[in-house]
PDB file of C-alpha atoms and ligand atoms in Angstrom:
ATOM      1  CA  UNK A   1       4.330  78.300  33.645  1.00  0.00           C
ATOM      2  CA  UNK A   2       7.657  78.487  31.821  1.00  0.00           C
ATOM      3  CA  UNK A   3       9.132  77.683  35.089  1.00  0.00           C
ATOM      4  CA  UNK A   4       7.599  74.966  36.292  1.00  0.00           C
ATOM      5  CA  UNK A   5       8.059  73.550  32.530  1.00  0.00           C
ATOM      6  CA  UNK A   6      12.229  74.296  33.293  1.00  0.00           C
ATOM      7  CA  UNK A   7      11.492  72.678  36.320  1.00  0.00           C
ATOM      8  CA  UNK A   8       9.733  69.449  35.754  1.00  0.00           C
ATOM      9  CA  UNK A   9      12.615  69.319  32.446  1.00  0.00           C
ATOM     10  CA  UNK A  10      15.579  69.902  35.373  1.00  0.00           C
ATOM     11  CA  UNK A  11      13.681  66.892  37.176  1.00  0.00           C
ATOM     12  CA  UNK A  12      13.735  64.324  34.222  1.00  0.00           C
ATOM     13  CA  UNK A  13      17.276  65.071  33.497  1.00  0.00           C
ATOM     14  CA  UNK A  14      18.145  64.562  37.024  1.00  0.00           C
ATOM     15  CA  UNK A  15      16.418  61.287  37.123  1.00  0.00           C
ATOM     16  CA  UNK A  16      18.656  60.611  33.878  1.00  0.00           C
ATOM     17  CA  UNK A  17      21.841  61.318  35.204  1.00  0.00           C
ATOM     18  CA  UNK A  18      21.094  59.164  38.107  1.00  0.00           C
ATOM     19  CA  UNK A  19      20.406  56.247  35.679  1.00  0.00           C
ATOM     20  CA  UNK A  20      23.559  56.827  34.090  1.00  0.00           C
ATOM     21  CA  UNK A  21      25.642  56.585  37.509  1.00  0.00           C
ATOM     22  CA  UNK A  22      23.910  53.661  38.322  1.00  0.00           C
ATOM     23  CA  UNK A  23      24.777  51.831  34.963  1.00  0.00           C
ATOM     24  CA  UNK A  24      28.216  53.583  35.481  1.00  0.00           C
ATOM     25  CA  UNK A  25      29.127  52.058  38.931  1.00  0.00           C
ATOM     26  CA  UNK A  26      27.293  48.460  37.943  1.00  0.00           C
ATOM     27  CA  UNK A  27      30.784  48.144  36.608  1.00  0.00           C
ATOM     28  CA  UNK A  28      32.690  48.076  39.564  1.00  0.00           C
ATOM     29  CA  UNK A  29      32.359  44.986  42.554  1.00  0.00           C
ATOM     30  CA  UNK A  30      31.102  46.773  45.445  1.00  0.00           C
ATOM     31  CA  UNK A  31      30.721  44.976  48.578  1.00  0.00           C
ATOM     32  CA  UNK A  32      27.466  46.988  49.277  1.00  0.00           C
ATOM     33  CA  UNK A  33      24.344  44.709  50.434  1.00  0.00           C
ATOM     34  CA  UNK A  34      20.510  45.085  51.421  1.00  0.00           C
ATOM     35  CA  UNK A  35      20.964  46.160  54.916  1.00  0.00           C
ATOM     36  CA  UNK A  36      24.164  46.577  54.934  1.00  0.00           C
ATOM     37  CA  UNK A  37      23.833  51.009  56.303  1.00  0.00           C
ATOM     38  CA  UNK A  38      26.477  52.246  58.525  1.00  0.00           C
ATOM     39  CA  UNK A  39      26.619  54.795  55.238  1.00  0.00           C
ATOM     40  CA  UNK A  40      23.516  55.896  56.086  1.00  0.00           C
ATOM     41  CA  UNK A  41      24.103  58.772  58.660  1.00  0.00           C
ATOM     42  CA  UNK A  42      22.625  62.044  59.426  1.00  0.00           C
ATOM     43  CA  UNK A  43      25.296  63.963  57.309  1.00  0.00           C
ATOM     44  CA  UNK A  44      23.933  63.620  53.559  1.00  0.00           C
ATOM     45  CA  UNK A  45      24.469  66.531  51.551  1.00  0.00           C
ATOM     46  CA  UNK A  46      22.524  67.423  48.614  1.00  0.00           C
ATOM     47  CA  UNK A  47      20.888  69.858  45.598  1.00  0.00           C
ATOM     48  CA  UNK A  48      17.780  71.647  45.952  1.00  0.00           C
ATOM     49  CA  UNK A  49      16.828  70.225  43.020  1.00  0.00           C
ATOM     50  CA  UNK A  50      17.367  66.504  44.076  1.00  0.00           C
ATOM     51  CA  UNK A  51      14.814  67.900  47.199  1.00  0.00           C
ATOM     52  CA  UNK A  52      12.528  68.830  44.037  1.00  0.00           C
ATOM     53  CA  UNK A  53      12.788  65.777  42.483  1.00  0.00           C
ATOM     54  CA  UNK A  54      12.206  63.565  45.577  1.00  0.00           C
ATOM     55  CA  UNK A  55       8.982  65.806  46.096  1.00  0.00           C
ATOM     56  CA  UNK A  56       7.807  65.078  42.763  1.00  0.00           C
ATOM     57  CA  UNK A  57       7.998  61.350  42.685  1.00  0.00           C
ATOM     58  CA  UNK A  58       7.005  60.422  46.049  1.00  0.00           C
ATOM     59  CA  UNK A  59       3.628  60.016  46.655  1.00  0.00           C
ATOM     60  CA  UNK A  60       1.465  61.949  49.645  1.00  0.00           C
ATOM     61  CA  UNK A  61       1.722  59.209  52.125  1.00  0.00           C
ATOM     62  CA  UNK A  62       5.724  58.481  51.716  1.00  0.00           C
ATOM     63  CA  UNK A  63       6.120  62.522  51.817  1.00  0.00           C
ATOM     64  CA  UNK A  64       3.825  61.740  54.904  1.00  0.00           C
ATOM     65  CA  UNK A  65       6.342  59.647  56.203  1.00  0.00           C
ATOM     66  CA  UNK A  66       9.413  61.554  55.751  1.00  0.00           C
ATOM     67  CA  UNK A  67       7.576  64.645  57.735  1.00  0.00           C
ATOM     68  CA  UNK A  68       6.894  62.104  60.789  1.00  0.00           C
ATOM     69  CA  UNK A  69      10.745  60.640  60.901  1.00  0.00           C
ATOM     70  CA  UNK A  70      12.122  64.205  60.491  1.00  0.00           C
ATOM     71  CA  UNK A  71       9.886  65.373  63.233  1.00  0.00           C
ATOM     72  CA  UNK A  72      10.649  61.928  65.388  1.00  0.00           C
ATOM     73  CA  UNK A  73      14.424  62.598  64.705  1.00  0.00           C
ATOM     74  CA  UNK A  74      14.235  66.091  66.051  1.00  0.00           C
ATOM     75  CA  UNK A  75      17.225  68.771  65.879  1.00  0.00           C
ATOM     76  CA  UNK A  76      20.360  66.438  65.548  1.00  0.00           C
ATOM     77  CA  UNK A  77      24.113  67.936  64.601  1.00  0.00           C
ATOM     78  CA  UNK A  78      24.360  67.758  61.254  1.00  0.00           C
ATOM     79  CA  UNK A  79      27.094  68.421  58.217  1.00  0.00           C
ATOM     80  CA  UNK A  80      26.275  71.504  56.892  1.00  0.00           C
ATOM     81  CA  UNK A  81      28.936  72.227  54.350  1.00  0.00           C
ATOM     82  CA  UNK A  82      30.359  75.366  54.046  1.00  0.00           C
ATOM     83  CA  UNK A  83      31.697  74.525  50.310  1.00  0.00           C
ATOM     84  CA  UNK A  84      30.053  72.609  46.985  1.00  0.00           C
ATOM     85  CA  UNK A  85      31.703  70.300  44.927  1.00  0.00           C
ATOM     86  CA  UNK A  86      32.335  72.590  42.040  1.00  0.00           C
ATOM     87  CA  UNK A  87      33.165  75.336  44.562  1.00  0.00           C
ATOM     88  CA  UNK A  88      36.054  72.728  45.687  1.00  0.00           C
ATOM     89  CA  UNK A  89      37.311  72.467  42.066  1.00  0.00           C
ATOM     90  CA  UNK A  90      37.331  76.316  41.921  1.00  0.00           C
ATOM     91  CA  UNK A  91      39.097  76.885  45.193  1.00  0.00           C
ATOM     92  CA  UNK A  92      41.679  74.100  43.798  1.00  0.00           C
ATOM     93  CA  UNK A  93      42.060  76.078  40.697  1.00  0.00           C
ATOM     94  CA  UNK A  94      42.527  79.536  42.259  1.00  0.00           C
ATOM     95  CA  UNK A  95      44.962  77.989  45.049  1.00  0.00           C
ATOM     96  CA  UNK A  96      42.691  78.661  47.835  1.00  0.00           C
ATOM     97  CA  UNK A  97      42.136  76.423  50.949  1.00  0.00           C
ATOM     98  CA  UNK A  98      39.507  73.759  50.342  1.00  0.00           C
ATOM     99  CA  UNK A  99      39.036  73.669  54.188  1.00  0.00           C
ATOM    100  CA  UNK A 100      35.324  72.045  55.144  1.00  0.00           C
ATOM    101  CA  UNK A 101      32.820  71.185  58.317  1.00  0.00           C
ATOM    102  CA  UNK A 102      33.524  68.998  60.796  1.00  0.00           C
ATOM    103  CA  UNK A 103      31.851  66.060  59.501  1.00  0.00           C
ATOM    104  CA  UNK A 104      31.433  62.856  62.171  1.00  0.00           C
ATOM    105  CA  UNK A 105      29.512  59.877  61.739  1.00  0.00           C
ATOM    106  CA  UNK A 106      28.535  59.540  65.344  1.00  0.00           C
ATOM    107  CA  UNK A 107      26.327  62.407  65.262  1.00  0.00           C
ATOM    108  CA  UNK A 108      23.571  59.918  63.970  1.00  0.00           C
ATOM    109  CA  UNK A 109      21.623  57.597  61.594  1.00  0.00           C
ATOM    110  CA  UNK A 110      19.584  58.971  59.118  1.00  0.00           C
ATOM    111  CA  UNK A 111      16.383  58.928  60.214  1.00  0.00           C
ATOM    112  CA  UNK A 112      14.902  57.839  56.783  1.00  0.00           C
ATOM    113  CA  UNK A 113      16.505  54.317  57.271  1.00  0.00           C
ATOM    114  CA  UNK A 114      13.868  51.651  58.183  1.00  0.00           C
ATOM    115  CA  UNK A 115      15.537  48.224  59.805  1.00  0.00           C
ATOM    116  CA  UNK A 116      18.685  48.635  57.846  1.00  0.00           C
ATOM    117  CA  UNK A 117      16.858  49.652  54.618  1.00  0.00           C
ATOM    118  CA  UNK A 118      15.931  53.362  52.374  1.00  0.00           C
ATOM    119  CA  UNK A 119      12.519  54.212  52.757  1.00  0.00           C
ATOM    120  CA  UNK A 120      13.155  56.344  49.752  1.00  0.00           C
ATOM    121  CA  UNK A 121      15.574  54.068  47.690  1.00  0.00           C
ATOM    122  CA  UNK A 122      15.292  54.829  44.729  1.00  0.00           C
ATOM    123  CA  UNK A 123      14.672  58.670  44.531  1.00  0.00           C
ATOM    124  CA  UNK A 124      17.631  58.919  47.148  1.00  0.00           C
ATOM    125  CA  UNK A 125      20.225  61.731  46.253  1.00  0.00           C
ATOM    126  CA  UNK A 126      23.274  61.191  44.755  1.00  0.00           C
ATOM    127  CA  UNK A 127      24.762  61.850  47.354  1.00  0.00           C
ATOM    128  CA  UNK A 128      23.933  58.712  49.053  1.00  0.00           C
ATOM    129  CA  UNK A 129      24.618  56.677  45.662  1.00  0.00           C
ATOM    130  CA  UNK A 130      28.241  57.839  46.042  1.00  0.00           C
ATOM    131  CA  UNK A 131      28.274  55.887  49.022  1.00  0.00           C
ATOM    132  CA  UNK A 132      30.355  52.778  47.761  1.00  0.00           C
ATOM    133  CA  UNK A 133      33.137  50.215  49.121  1.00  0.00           C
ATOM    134  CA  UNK A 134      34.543  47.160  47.357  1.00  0.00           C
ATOM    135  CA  UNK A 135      34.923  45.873  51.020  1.00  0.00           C
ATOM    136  CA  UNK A 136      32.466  46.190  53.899  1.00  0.00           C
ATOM    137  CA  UNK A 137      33.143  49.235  56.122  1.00  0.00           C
ATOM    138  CA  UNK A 138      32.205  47.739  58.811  1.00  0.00           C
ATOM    139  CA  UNK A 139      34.860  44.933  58.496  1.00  0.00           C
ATOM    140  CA  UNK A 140      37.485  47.672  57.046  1.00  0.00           C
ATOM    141  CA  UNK A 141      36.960  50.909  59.503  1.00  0.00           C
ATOM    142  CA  UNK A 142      35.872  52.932  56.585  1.00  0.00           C
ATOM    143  CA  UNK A 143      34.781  52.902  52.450  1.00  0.00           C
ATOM    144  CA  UNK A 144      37.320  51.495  49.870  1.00  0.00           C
ATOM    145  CA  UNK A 145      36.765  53.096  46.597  1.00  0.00           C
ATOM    146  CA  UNK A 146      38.874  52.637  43.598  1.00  0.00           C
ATOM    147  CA  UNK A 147      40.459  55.187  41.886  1.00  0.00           C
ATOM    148  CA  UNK A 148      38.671  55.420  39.214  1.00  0.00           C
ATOM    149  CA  UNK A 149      34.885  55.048  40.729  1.00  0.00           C
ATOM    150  CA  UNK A 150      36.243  58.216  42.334  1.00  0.00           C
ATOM    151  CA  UNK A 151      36.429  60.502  39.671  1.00  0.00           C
ATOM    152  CA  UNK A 152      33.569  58.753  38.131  1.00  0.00           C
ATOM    153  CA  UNK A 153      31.493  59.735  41.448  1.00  0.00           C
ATOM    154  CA  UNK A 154      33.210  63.523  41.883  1.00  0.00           C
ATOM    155  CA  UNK A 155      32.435  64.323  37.853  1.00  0.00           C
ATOM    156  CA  UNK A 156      28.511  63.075  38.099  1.00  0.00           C
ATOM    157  CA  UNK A 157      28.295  64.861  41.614  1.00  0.00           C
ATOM    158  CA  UNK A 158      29.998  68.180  39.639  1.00  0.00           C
ATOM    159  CA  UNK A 159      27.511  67.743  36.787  1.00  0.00           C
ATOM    160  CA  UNK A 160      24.545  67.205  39.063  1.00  0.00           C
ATOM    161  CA  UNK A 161      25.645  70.653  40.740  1.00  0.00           C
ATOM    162  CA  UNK A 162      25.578  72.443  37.660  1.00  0.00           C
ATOM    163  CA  UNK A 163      22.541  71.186  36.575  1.00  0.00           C
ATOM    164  CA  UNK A 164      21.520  73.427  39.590  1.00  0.00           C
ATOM    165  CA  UNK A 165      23.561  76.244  39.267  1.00  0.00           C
ATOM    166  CA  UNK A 166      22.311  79.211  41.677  1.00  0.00           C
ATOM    167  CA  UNK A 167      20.290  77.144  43.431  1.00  0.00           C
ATOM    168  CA  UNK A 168      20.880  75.809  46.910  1.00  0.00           C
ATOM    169  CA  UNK A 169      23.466  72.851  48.531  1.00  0.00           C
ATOM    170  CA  UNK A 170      23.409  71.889  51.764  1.00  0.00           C
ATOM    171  CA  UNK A 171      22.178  69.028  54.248  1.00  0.00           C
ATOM    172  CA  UNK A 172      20.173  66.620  52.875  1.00  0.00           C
ATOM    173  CA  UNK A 173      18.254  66.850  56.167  1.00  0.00           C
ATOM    174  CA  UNK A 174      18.165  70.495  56.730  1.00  0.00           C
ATOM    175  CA  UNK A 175      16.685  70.909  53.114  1.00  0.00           C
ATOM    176  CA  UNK A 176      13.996  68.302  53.433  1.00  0.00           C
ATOM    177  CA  UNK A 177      12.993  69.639  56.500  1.00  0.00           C
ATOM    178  CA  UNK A 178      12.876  73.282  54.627  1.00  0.00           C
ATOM    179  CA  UNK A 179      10.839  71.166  51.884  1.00  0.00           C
ATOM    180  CA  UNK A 180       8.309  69.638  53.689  1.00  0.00           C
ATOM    181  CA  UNK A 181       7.429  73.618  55.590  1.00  0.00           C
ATOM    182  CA  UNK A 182       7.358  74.994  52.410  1.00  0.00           C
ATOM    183  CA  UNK A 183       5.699  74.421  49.259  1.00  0.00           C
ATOM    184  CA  UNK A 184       7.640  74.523  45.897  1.00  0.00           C
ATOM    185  CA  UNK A 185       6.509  77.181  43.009  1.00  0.00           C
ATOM    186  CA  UNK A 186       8.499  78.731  40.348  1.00  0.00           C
ATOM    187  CA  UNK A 187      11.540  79.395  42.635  1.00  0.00           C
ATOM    188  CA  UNK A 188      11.674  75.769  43.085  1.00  0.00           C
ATOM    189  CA  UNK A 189      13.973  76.118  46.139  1.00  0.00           C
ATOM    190  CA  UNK A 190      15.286  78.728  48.097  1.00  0.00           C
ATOM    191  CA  UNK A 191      18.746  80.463  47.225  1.00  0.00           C
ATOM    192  CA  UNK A 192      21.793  80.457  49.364  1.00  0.00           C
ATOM    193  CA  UNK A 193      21.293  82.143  52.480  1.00  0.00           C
ATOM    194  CA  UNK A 194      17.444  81.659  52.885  1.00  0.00           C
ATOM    195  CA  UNK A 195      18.481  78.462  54.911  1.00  0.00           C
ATOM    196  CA  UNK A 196      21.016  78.858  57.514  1.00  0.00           C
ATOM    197  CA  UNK A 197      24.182  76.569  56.684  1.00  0.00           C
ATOM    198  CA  UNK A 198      23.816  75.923  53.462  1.00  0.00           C
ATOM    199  CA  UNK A 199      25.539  77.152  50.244  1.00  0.00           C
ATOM    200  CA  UNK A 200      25.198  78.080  46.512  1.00  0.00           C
ATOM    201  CA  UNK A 201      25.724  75.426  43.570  1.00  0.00           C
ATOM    202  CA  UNK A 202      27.763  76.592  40.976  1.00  0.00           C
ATOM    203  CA  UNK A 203      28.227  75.710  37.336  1.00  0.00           C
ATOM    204  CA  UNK A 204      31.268  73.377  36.548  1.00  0.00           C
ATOM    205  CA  UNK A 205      34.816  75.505  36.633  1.00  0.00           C
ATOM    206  CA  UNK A 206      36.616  72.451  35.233  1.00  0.00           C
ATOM    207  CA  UNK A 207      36.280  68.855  35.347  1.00  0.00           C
ATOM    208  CA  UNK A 208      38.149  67.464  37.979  1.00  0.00           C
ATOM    209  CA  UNK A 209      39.518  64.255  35.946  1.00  0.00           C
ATOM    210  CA  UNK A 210      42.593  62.754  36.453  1.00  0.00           C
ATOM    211  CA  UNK A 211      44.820  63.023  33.070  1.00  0.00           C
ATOM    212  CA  UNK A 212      44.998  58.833  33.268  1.00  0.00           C
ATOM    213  CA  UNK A 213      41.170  59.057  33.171  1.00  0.00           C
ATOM    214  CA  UNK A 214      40.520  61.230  30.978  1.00  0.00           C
ATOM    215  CA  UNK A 215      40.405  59.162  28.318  1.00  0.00           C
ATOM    216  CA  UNK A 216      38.195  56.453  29.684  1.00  0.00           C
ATOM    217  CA  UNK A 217      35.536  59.074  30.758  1.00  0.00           C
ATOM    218  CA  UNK A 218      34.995  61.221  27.721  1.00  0.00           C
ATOM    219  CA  UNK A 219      32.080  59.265  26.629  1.00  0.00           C
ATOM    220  CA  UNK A 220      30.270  59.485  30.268  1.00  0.00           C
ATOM    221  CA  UNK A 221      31.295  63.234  30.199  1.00  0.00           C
ATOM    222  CA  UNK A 222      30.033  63.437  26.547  1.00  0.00           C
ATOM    223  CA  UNK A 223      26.185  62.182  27.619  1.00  0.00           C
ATOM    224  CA  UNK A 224      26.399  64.274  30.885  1.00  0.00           C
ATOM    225  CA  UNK A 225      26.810  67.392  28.766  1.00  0.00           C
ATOM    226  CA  UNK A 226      24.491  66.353  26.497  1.00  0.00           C
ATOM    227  CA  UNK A 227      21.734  65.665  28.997  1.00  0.00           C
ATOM    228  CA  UNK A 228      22.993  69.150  30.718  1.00  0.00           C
ATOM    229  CA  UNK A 229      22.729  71.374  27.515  1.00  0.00           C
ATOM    230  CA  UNK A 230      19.301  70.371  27.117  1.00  0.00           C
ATOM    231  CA  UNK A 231      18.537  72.348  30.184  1.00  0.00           C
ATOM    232  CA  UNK A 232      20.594  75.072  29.860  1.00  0.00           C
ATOM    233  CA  UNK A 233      21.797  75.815  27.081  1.00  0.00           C
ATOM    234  CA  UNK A 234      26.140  74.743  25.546  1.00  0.00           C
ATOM    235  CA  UNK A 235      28.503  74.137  28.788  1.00  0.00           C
ATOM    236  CA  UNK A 236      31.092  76.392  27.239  1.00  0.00           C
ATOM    237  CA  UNK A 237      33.349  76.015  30.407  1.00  0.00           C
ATOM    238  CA  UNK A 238      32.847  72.607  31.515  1.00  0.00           C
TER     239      UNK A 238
HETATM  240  S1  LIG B   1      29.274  51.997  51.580  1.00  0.00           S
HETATM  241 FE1  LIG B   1      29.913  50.641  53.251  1.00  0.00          FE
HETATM  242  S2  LIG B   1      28.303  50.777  54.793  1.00  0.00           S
HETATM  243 FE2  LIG B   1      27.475  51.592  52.876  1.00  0.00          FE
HETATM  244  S3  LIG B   1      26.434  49.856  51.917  1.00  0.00           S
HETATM  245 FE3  LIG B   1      28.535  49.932  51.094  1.00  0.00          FE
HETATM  246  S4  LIG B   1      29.762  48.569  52.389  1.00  0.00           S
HETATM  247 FE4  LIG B   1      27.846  49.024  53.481  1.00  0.00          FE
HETATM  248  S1  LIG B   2      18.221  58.759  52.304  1.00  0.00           S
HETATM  249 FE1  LIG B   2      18.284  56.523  52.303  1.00  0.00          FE
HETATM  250  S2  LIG B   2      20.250  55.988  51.317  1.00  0.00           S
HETATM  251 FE2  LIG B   2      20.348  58.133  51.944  1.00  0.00          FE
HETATM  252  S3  LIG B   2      21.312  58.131  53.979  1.00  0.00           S
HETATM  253 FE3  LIG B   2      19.063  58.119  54.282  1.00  0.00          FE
HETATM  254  S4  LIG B   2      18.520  55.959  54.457  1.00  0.00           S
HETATM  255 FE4  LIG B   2      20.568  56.040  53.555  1.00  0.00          FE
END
């Protein structure tokens, strides 16, 4: 019981955060439109918890759904990153190579996109929010983010990590699949190594903030840790 109440609190904060980067990036002039998907490929990465989330505010016939695409979409090469965002920050601070997957956007659409449009919108993982470009990709070969949506982005995806700490990263695809086999109990989500290519999430080693943006970010950072102690208690390292 005590972990399915941590749970369903882990859930609400998540859905908090994600209003908060929402609000966050309104700020910015993104060239992002309705249909507008090339973004949307088959190499989303994500949280278990986000997978939890998703789970608990979809009803049964859009979970429904999501089983029947996954199963239409079959086996397709996928991202399946070998390293976290926080784990990034830590291999940066100990002077370790940050090296990743191969990561291609040929390798497919996501098969969650409907005529050029989310099926899930607006339970969709951050990691699909991140997706941003003040000028079309199409038009430009790739995104254009500014500077400083960038560390906005890479401090709510390290705080969205934490909030997860010890539990599992991996592809968004891969772990929905795992998700819809499997049904979630106090263990919420299976720990590293239960899924083949996926990793652990790890709590925040340090903020990666530019010092130009510092300054500009401490109140976001001051509500993420705010939201985040609620869970789990003061983010002494953060
Ligand atoms: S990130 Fe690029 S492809 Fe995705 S919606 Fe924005 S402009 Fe379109
Ligand atoms: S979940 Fe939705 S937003 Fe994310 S890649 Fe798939 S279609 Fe795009």
């Amino acid at each position: 019981m005590t972990c399915i109440v941590k749970l369903n609190n882990a859930v609400d904060t998540l859905e908090e955060i994600y209003t908060l980067f929402d609000k966050a990036m309104a700020a910015f002039s993104f060239a992002c439109t309705k249909q507008c998907a090339d973004c949307c490929t088959c190499n989303v990465t994500t949280t278990g918890l986000e997978i939890a989330y998703l789970q608990d505010r979809l009803d049964a016939g859009r979970l429904d759904d999501i089983r029947v695409r996954l199963a239409r979409a079959g086996q397709t090469r996928r991202f399946r990153p070998f390293q976290t965002t926080n784990g990034f920050a830590l291999a940066c601070m100990e002077g370790r190579d940050a090296d990743d997957q191969e990561n291609d956007p040929s390798w497919g659409t996501c098969p969650l996109l409907e005529d050029g449009i989310c099926t899930i919108y607006p339970v969709r993982p951050l990691g699909c929010r991140v997706m941003m470009s003040t000028t079309p990709c199409r038009q430009a070969g790739q995104a254009d983010m500014p500077f400083f949506a960038l560390t906005i982005t890479t401090v709510f995806m390290q705080f969205v990590e934490h909030l997860d700490a010890g539990g599992v990263y991996g592809s968004f695809l891969d772990l929905l699949e795992y998700a819809q086999k499997n049904v979630l109990d106090c263990n919420r989500l299976p720990k590293k190594g239960k899924i083949p290519g996926t990793t652990q999430n790890l709590k925040i080693p340090a903020l990666m903030i530019p010092p130009e943006h510092v300054e500009k970010t401490r109140n976001l950072v001051q509500s993420l840790r705010r939201m985040i102690q609620e869970n789990d208690g003061p983010l002494s390292s953060a």
